[in-house]
CSV table of C-alpha atoms and ligand atoms in Angstrom, one decimal:
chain,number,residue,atom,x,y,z
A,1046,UNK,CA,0.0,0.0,0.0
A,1047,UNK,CA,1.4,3.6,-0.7
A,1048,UNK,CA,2.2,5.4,2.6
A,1049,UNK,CA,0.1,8.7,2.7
A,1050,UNK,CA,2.4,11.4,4.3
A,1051,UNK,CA,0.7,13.8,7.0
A,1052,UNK,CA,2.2,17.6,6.7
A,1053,UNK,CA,1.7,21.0,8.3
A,1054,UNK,CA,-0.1,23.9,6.2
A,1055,UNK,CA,2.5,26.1,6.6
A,1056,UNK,CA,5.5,23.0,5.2
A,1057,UNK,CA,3.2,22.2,2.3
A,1058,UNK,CA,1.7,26.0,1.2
A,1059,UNK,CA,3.6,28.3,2.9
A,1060,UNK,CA,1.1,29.6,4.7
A,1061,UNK,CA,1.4,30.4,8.9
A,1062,UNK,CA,-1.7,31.2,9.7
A,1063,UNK,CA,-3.1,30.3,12.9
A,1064,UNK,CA,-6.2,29.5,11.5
A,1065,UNK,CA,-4.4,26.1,10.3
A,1066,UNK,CA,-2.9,25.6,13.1
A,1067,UNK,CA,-4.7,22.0,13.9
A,1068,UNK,CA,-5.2,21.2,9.9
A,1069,UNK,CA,-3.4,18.2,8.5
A,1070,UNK,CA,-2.1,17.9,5.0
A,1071,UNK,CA,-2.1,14.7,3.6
A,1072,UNK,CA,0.6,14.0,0.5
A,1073,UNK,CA,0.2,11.3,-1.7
A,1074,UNK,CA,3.1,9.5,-3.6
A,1075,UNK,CA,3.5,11.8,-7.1
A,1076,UNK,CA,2.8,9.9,-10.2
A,1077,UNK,CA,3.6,10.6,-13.8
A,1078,UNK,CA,0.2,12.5,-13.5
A,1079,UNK,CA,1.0,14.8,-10.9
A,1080,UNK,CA,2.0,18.3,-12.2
A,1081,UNK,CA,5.2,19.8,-11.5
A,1082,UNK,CA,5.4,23.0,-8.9
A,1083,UNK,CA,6.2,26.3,-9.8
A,1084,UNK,CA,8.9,28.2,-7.6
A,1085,UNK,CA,7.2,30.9,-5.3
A,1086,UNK,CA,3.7,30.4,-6.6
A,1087,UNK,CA,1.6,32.5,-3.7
A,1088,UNK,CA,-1.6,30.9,-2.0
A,1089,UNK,CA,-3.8,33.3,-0.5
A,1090,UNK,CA,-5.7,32.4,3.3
A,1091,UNK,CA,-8.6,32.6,2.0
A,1092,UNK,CA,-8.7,30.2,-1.7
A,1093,UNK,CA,-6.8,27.2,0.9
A,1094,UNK,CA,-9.5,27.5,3.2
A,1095,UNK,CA,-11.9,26.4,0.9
A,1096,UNK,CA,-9.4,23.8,-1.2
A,1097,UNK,CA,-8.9,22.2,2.4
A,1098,UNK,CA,-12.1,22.0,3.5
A,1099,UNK,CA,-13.3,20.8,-0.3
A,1100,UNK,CA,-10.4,18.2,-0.1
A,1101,UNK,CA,-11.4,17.1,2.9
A,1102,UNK,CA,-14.7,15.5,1.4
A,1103,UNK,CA,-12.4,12.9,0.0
A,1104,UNK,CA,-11.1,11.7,2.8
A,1105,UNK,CA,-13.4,12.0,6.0
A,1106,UNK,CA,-14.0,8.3,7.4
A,1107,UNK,CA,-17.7,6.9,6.5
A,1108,UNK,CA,-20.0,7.5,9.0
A,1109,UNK,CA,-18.3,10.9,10.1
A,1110,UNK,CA,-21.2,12.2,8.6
A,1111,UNK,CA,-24.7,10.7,7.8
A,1112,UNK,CA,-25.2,13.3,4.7
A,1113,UNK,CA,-23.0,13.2,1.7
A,1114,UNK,CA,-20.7,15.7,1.6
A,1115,UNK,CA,-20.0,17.3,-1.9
A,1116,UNK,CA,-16.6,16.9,-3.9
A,1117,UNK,CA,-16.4,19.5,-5.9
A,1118,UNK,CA,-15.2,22.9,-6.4
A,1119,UNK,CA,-16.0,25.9,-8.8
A,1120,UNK,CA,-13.2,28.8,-9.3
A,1121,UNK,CA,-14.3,31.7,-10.8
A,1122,UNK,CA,-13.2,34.7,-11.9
A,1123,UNK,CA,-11.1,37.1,-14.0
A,1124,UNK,CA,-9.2,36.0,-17.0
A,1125,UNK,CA,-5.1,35.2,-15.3
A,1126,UNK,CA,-5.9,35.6,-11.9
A,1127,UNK,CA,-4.3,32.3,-11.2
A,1128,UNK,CA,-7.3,29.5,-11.3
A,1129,UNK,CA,-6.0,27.2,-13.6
A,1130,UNK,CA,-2.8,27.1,-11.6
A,1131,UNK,CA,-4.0,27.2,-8.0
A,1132,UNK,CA,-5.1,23.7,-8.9
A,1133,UNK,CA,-2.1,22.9,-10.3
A,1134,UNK,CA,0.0,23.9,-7.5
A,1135,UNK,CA,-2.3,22.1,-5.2
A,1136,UNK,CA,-1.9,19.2,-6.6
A,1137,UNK,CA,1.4,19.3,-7.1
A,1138,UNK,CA,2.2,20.1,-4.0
A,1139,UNK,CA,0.2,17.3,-2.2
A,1140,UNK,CA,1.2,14.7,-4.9
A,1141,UNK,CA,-2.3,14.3,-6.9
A,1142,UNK,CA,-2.7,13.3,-10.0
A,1143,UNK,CA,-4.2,15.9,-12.3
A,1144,UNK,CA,-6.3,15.3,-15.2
A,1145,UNK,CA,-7.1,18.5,-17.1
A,1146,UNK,CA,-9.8,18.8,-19.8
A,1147,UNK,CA,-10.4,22.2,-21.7
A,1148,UNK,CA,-13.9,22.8,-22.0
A,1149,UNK,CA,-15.1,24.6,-25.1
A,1150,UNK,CA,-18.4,25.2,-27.4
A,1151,UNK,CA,-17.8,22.6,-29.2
A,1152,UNK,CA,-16.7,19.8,-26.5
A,1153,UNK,CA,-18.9,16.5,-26.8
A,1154,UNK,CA,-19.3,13.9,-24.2
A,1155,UNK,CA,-17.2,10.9,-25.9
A,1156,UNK,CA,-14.4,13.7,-25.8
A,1157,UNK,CA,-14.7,13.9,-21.9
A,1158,UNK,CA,-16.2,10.5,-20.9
A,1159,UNK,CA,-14.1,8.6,-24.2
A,1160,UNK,CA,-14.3,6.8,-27.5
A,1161,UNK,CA,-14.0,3.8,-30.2
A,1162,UNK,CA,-10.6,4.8,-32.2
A,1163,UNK,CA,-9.8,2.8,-35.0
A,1164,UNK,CA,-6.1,2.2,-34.4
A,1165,UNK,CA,-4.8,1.6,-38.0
A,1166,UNK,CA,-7.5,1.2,-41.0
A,1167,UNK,CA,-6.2,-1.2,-43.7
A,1168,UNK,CA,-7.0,0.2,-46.8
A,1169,UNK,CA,-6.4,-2.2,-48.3
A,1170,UNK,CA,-6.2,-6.5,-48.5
A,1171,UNK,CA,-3.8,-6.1,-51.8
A,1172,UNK,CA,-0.8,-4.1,-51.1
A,1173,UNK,CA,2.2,-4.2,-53.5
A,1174,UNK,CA,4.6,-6.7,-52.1
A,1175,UNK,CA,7.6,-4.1,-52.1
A,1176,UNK,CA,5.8,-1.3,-50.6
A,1177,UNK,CA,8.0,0.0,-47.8
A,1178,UNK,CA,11.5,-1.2,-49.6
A,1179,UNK,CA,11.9,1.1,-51.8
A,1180,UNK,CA,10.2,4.5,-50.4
A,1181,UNK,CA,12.5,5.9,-47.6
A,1182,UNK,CA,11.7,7.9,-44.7
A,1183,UNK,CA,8.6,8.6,-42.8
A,1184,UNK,CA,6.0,7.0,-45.9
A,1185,UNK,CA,8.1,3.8,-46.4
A,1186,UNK,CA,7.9,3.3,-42.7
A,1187,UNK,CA,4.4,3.5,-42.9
A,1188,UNK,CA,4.2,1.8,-45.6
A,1189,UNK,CA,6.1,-1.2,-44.3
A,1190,UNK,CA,3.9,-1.3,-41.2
A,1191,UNK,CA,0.9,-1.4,-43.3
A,1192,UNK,CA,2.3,-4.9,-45.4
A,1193,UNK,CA,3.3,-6.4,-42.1
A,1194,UNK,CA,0.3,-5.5,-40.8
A,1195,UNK,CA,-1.6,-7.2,-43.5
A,1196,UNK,CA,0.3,-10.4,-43.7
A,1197,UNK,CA,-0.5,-10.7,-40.0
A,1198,UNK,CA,-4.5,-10.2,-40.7
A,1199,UNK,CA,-3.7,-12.8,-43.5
A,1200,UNK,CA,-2.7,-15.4,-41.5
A,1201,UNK,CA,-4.0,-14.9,-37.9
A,1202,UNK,CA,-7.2,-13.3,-38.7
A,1203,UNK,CA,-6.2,-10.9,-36.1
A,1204,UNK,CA,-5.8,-7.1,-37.6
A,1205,UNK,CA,-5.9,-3.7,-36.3
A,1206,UNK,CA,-9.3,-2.7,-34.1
A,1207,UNK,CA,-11.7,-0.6,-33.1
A,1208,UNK,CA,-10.4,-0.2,-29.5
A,1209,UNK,CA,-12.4,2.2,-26.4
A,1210,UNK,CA,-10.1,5.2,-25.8
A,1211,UNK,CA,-10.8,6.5,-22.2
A,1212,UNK,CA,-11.2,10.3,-21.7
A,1213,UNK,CA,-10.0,12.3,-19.0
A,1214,UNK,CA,-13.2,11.6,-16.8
A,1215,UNK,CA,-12.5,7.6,-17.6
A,1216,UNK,CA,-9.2,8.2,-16.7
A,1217,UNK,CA,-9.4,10.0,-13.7
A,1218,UNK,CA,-12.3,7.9,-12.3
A,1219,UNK,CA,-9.7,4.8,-13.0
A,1220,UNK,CA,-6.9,6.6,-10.6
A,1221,UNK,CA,-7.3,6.8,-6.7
A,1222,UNK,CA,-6.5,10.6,-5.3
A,1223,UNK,CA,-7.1,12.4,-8.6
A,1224,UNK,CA,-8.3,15.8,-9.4
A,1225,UNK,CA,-10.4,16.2,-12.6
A,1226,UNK,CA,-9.9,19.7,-13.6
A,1227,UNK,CA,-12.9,21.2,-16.1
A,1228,UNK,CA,-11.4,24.2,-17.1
A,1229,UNK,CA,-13.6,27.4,-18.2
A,1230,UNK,CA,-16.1,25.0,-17.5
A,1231,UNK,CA,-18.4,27.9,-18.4
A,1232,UNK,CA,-18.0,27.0,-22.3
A,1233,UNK,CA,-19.3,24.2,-22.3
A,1234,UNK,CA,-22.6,23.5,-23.8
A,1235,UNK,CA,-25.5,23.0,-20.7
A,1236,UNK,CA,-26.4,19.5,-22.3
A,1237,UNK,CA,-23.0,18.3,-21.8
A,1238,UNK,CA,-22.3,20.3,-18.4
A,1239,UNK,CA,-25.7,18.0,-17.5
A,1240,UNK,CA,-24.0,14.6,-18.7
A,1241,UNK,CA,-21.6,15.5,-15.8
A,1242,UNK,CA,-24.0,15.4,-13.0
A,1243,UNK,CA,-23.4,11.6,-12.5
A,1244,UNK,CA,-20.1,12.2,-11.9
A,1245,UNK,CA,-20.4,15.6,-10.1
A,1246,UNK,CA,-22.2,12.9,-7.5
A,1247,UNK,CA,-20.4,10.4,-7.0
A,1248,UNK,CA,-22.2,7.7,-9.2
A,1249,UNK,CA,-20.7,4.8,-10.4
A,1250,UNK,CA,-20.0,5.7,-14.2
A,1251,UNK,CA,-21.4,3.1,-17.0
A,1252,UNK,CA,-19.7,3.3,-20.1
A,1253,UNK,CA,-22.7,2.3,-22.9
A,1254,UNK,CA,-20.5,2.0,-25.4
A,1255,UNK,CA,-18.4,-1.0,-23.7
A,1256,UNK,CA,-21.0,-2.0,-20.8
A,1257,UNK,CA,-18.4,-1.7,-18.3
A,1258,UNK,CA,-19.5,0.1,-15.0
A,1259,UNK,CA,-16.9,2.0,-13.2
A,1260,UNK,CA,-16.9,3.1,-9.8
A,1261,UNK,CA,-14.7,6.6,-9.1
A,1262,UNK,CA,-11.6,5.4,-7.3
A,1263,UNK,CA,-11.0,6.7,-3.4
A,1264,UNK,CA,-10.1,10.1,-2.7
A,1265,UNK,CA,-11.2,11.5,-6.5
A,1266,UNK,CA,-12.3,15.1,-6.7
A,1267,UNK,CA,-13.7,17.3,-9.1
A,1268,UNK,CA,-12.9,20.9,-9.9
A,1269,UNK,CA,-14.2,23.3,-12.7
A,1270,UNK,CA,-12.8,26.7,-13.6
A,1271,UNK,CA,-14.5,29.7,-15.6
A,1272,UNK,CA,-14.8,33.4,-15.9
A,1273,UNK,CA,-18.3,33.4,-14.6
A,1274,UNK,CA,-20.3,31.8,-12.0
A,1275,UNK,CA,-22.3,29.9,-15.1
A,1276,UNK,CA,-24.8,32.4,-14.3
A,1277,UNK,CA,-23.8,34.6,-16.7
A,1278,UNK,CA,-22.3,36.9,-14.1
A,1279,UNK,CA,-18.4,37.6,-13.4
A,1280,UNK,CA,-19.7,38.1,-9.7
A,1281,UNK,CA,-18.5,41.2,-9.6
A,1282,UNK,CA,-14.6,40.3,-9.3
A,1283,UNK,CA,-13.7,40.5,-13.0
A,1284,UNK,CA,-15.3,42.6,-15.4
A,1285,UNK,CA,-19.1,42.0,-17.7
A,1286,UNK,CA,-19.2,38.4,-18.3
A,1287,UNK,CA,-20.3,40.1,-22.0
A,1288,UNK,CA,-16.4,40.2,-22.5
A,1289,UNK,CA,-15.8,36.8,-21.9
A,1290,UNK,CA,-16.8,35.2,-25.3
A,1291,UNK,CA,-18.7,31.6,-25.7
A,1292,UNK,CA,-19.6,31.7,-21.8
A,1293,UNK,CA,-22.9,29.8,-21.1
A,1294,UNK,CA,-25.4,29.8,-18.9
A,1295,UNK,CA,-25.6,26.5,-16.9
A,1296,UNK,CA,-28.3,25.3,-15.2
A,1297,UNK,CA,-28.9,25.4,-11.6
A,1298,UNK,CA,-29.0,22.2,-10.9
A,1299,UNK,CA,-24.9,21.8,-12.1
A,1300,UNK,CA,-23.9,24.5,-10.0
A,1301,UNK,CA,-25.4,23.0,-6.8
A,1302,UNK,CA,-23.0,20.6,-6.6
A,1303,UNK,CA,-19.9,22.8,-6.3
A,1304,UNK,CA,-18.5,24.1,-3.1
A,1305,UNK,CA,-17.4,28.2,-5.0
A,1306,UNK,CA,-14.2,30.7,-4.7
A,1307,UNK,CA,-14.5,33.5,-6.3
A,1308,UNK,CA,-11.3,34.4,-7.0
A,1309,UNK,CA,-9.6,37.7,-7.7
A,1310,UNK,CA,-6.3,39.3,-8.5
A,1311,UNK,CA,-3.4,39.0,-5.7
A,1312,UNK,CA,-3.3,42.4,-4.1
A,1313,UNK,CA,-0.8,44.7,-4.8
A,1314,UNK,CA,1.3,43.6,-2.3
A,1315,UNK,CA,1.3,40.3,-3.2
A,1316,UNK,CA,2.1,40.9,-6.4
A,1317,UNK,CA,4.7,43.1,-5.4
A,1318,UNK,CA,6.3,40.4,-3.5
A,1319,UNK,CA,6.1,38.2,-6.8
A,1320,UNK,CA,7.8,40.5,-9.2
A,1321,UNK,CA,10.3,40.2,-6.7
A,1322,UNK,CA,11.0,36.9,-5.7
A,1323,UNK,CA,9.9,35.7,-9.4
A,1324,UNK,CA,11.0,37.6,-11.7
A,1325,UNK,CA,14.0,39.4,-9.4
A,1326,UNK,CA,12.3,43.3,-9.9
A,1327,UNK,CA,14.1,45.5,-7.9
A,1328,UNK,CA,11.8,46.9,-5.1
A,1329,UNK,CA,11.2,50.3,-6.5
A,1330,UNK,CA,10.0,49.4,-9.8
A,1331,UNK,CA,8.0,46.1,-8.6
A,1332,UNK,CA,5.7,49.0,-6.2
A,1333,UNK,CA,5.3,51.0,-9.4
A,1334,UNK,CA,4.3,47.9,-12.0
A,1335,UNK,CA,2.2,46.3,-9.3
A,1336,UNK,CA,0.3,50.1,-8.9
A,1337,UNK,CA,-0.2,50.4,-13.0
A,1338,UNK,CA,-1.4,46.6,-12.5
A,1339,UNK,CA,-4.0,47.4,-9.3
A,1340,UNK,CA,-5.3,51.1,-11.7
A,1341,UNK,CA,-5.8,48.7,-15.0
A,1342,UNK,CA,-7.7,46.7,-13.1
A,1343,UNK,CA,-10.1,48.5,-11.3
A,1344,UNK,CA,-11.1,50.2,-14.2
A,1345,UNK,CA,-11.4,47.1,-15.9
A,1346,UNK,CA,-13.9,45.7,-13.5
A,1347,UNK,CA,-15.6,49.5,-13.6
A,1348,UNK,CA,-16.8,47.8,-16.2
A,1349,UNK,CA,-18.9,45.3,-14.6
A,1350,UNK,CA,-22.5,46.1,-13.4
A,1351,UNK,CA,-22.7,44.4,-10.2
A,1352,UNK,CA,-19.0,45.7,-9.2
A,1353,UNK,CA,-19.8,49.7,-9.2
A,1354,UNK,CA,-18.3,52.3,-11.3
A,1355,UNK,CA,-14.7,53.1,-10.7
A,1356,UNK,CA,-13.9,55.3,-13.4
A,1357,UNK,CA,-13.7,55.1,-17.0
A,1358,UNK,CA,-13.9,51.6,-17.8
A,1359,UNK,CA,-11.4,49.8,-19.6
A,1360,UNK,CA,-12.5,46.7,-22.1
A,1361,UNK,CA,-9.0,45.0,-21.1
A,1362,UNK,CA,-7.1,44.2,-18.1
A,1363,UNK,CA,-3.2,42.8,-17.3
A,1364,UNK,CA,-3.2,39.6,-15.7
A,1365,UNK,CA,-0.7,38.3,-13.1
A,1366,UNK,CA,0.3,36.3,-15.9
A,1367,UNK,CA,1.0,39.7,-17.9
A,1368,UNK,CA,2.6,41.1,-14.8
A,1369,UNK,CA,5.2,38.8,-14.5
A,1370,UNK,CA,5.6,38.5,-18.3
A,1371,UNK,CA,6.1,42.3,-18.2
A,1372,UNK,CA,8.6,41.9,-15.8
A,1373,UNK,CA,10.5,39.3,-17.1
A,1374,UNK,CA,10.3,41.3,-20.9
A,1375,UNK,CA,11.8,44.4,-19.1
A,1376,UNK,CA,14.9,42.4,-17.4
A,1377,UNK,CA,16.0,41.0,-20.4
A,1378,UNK,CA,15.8,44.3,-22.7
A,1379,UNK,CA,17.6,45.9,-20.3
A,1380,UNK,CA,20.3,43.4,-19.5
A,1381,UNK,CA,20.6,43.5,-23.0
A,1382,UNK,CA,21.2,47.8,-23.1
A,1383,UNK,CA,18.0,49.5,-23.2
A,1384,UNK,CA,17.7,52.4,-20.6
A,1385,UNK,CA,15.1,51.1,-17.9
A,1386,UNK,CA,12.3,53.9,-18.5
A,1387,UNK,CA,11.8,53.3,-22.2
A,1388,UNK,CA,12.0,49.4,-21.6
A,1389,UNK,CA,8.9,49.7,-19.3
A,1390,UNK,CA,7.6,51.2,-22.2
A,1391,UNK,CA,8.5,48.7,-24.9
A,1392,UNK,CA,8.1,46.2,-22.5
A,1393,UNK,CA,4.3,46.7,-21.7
A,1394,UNK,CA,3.8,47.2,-25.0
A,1395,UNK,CA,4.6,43.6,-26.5
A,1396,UNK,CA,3.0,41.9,-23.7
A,1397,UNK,CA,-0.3,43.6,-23.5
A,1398,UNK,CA,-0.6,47.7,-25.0
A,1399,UNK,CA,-0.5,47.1,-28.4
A,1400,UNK,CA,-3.6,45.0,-28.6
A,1401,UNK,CA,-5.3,47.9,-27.2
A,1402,UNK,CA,-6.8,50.9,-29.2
A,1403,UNK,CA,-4.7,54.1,-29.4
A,1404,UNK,CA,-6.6,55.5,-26.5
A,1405,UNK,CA,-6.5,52.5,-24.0
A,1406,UNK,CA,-2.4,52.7,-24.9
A,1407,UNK,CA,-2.8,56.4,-24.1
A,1408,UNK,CA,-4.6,55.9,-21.1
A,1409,UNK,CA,-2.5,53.2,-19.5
A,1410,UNK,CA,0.7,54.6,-20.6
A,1411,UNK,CA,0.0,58.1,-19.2
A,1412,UNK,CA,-1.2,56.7,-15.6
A,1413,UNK,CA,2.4,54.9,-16.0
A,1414,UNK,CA,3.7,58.2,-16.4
A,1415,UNK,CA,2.3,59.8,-13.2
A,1416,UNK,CA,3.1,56.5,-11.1
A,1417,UNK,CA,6.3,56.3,-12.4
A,1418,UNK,CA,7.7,59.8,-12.6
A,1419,UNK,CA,11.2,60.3,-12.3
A,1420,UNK,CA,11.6,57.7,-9.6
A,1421,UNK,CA,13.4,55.2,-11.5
A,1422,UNK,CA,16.0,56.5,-14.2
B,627,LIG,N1,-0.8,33.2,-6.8
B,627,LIG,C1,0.1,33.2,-7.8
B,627,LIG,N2,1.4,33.0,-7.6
B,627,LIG,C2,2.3,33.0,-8.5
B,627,LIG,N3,2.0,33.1,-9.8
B,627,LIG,C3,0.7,33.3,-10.2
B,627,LIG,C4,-0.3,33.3,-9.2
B,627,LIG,N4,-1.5,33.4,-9.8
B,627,LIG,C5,-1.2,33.5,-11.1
B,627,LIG,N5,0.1,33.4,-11.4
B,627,LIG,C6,0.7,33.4,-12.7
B,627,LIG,O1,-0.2,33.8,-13.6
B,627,LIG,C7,-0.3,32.8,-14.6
B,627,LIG,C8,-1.7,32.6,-15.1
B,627,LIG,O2,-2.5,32.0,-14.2
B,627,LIG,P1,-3.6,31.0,-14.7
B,627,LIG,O3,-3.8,30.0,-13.6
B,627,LIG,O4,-3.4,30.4,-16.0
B,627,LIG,O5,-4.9,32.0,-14.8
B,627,LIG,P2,-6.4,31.7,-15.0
B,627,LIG,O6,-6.6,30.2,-15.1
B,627,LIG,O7,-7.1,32.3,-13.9
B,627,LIG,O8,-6.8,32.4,-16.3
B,627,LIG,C9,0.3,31.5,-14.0
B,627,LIG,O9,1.0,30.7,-14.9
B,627,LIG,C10,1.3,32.1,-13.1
B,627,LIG,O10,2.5,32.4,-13.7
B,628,LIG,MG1,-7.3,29.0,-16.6
């Protein structure tokens, strides 16, 4: 049996807080599924409150409670705030496997649950006895494999198949401790958000198209990701849902099973504190991105009707994932001789300004102007 190690909060996140004081972290053994972690990635008190207690529901002993406890979590909110990789990081961190599946318009149940694949198709019972001796490379190769293949059929009666592919939700299901991650789960159409129920409750899964009937292994959780609450609302953390394109209303019944975080961007602070430790920002000019960062933003989600106005409202925003990239953009062009106050410019401009319009550039690059001032040169 794999030995489950028990950690501290604070060993495994980072976090002191005393209001983990008495939690217990449990690690599982990493497996070629578990995701790698990131150096200095930041958890915040409030997002592991909510992935402990929702990871909890995988492992409280039968019985502890008479009601069933739900398994899964929703994480919405603004485009780069760090969703898709606070699950990551989790699960890196406490060894689970991760099985990510990216949710669009267009996804269709045998895409998440699985499918019949043909593996090779013979096109033919006649091939040309020297096909594949001749031809080099990549085509005779296949071609070879095709005659082999065919003589094999010939005299075993045994030939290539229609085999069942699992999906990530059969795969998952089959391995004990994962974390099924349906990212912008918002996309998806409410008919195949609907085929999830069974799985969002536990059910043992039946696969029509094999007969087989598989129950989720121990310890398996679910969680989704999107840019709304599935209710057609950012929730008042991220700008109009209108922006996000191909978000769906779900229906109720979906999002009843989810324990919610609705996430935001790190404070300035934090985010400060990354552009430091990250990206190696000296401290002067990590307080002056991260305050360009918090402005962008709250004029960004000025635009959102249930957040209040905060100004003129901006249709775009920059993401941690911008921030950093920012950063990391200014290092090298001035390591490589650019003088530091036009590289902010340039800088800002490849990662995010110019797919702006001439006035959002304007606007952004003139609050740089003020925050900035002379105090880096
Ligand atoms: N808390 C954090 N600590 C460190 N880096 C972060 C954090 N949140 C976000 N990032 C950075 O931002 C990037 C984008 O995050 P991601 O999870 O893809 O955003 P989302 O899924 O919300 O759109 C990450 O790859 C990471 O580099
Ligand atoms: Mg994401």
């Amino acid at each position: 049996m794999d030995t489950i190690i028990k950690k501290t909060v604070e060993e495994v996140f980072g976090i002191t807080d005393g209001q983990f004081q008495r939690a217990v972290v449990r690690i599982f053994p990493s497996t070629p599924a578990t995701p790698k972690a990131i150096n200095g990635f930041k958890f915040t008190t409030d997002s592991l409150r909510r992935l402990m207690i929702w990871s909890a529901s995988a492992s409280i002993p039968e019985g502890h409670f008479d009601a069933v406890m739900k398994r899964n979590l929703m994480i919405f909110g603004p485009t780069g705030c760090g969703k898709t990789q606070l699950l990551k990081e989790f699960c890196a961190r406490t060894g689970r496997p991760l099985f990510r599946y990216q949710c669009s318009e267009d996804s269709e149940v045998s895409q998440l649950f699985g499918t019949w694949k043909l593996c090779k198709p013979i096109a033919k019972e006649e091939v040309d006895p020297e096909a594949g001796l001749l031809e080099k490379g990549a085509q005779g190769i296949a071609k070879a494999i095709e005659r082999l293949a065919v003589t094999v059929k010939r005299m075993t009666g045994v030939g290539p198949e229609m085999t069942f592919v699992d999906g990530p939700v059969l795969r998952w299901a089959r391995t004990p401790n994962a974390i099924l991650l349906l990212d912008e789960w918002d996309q998806l159409s409410p008919t195949v958000a609907m085929s999830l129920n069974g799985i969002l409750d536990g059910d043992v899964i039946e696969v029509p198209e094999t007969g087989e009937r598989i129950a989720i292994s121990k310890g398996c959780l679910i969680a989704a990701t999107g840019n709304t609450n599935g209710r057609n609302s950012a929730g008042g953390n991220g700008g109009s849902a209108a922006l996000y394109k191909g978000v769906k209303r779900q229906n109720i019944a979906s999002l009843d099973r989810f324990f919610v975080i609705n996430a935001t961007y790190l404070s300035e602070a934090e985010e400060k504190e990354l552009l430091e430790k990250q990206v190696k920002i000296p401290s002067a000019a990590a307080t002056a991105m991260a305050s360009l960062a918090a402005k962008i933003r709250t004029q960004f989600m000025g635009l959102n009707e249930d957040a209040g106005a905060n100004g003129e409202p901006l249709e775009f925003t920059i993401t941690t994932r911008n921030l950093l990239n920012w950063g990391m953009a200014w290092q090298l062009l001035t390591v490589t001789g650019m003088d530091p106050q036009s590289a902010f410019k340039e800088s800002l401009n490849m990662t995010l300004l110019d797919f702006g319009t001439a006035a959002e550039r304007k606007a952004v690059l003139d609050a740089w102007d003020t925050i900035i001032g002379d105090k880096i040169s």
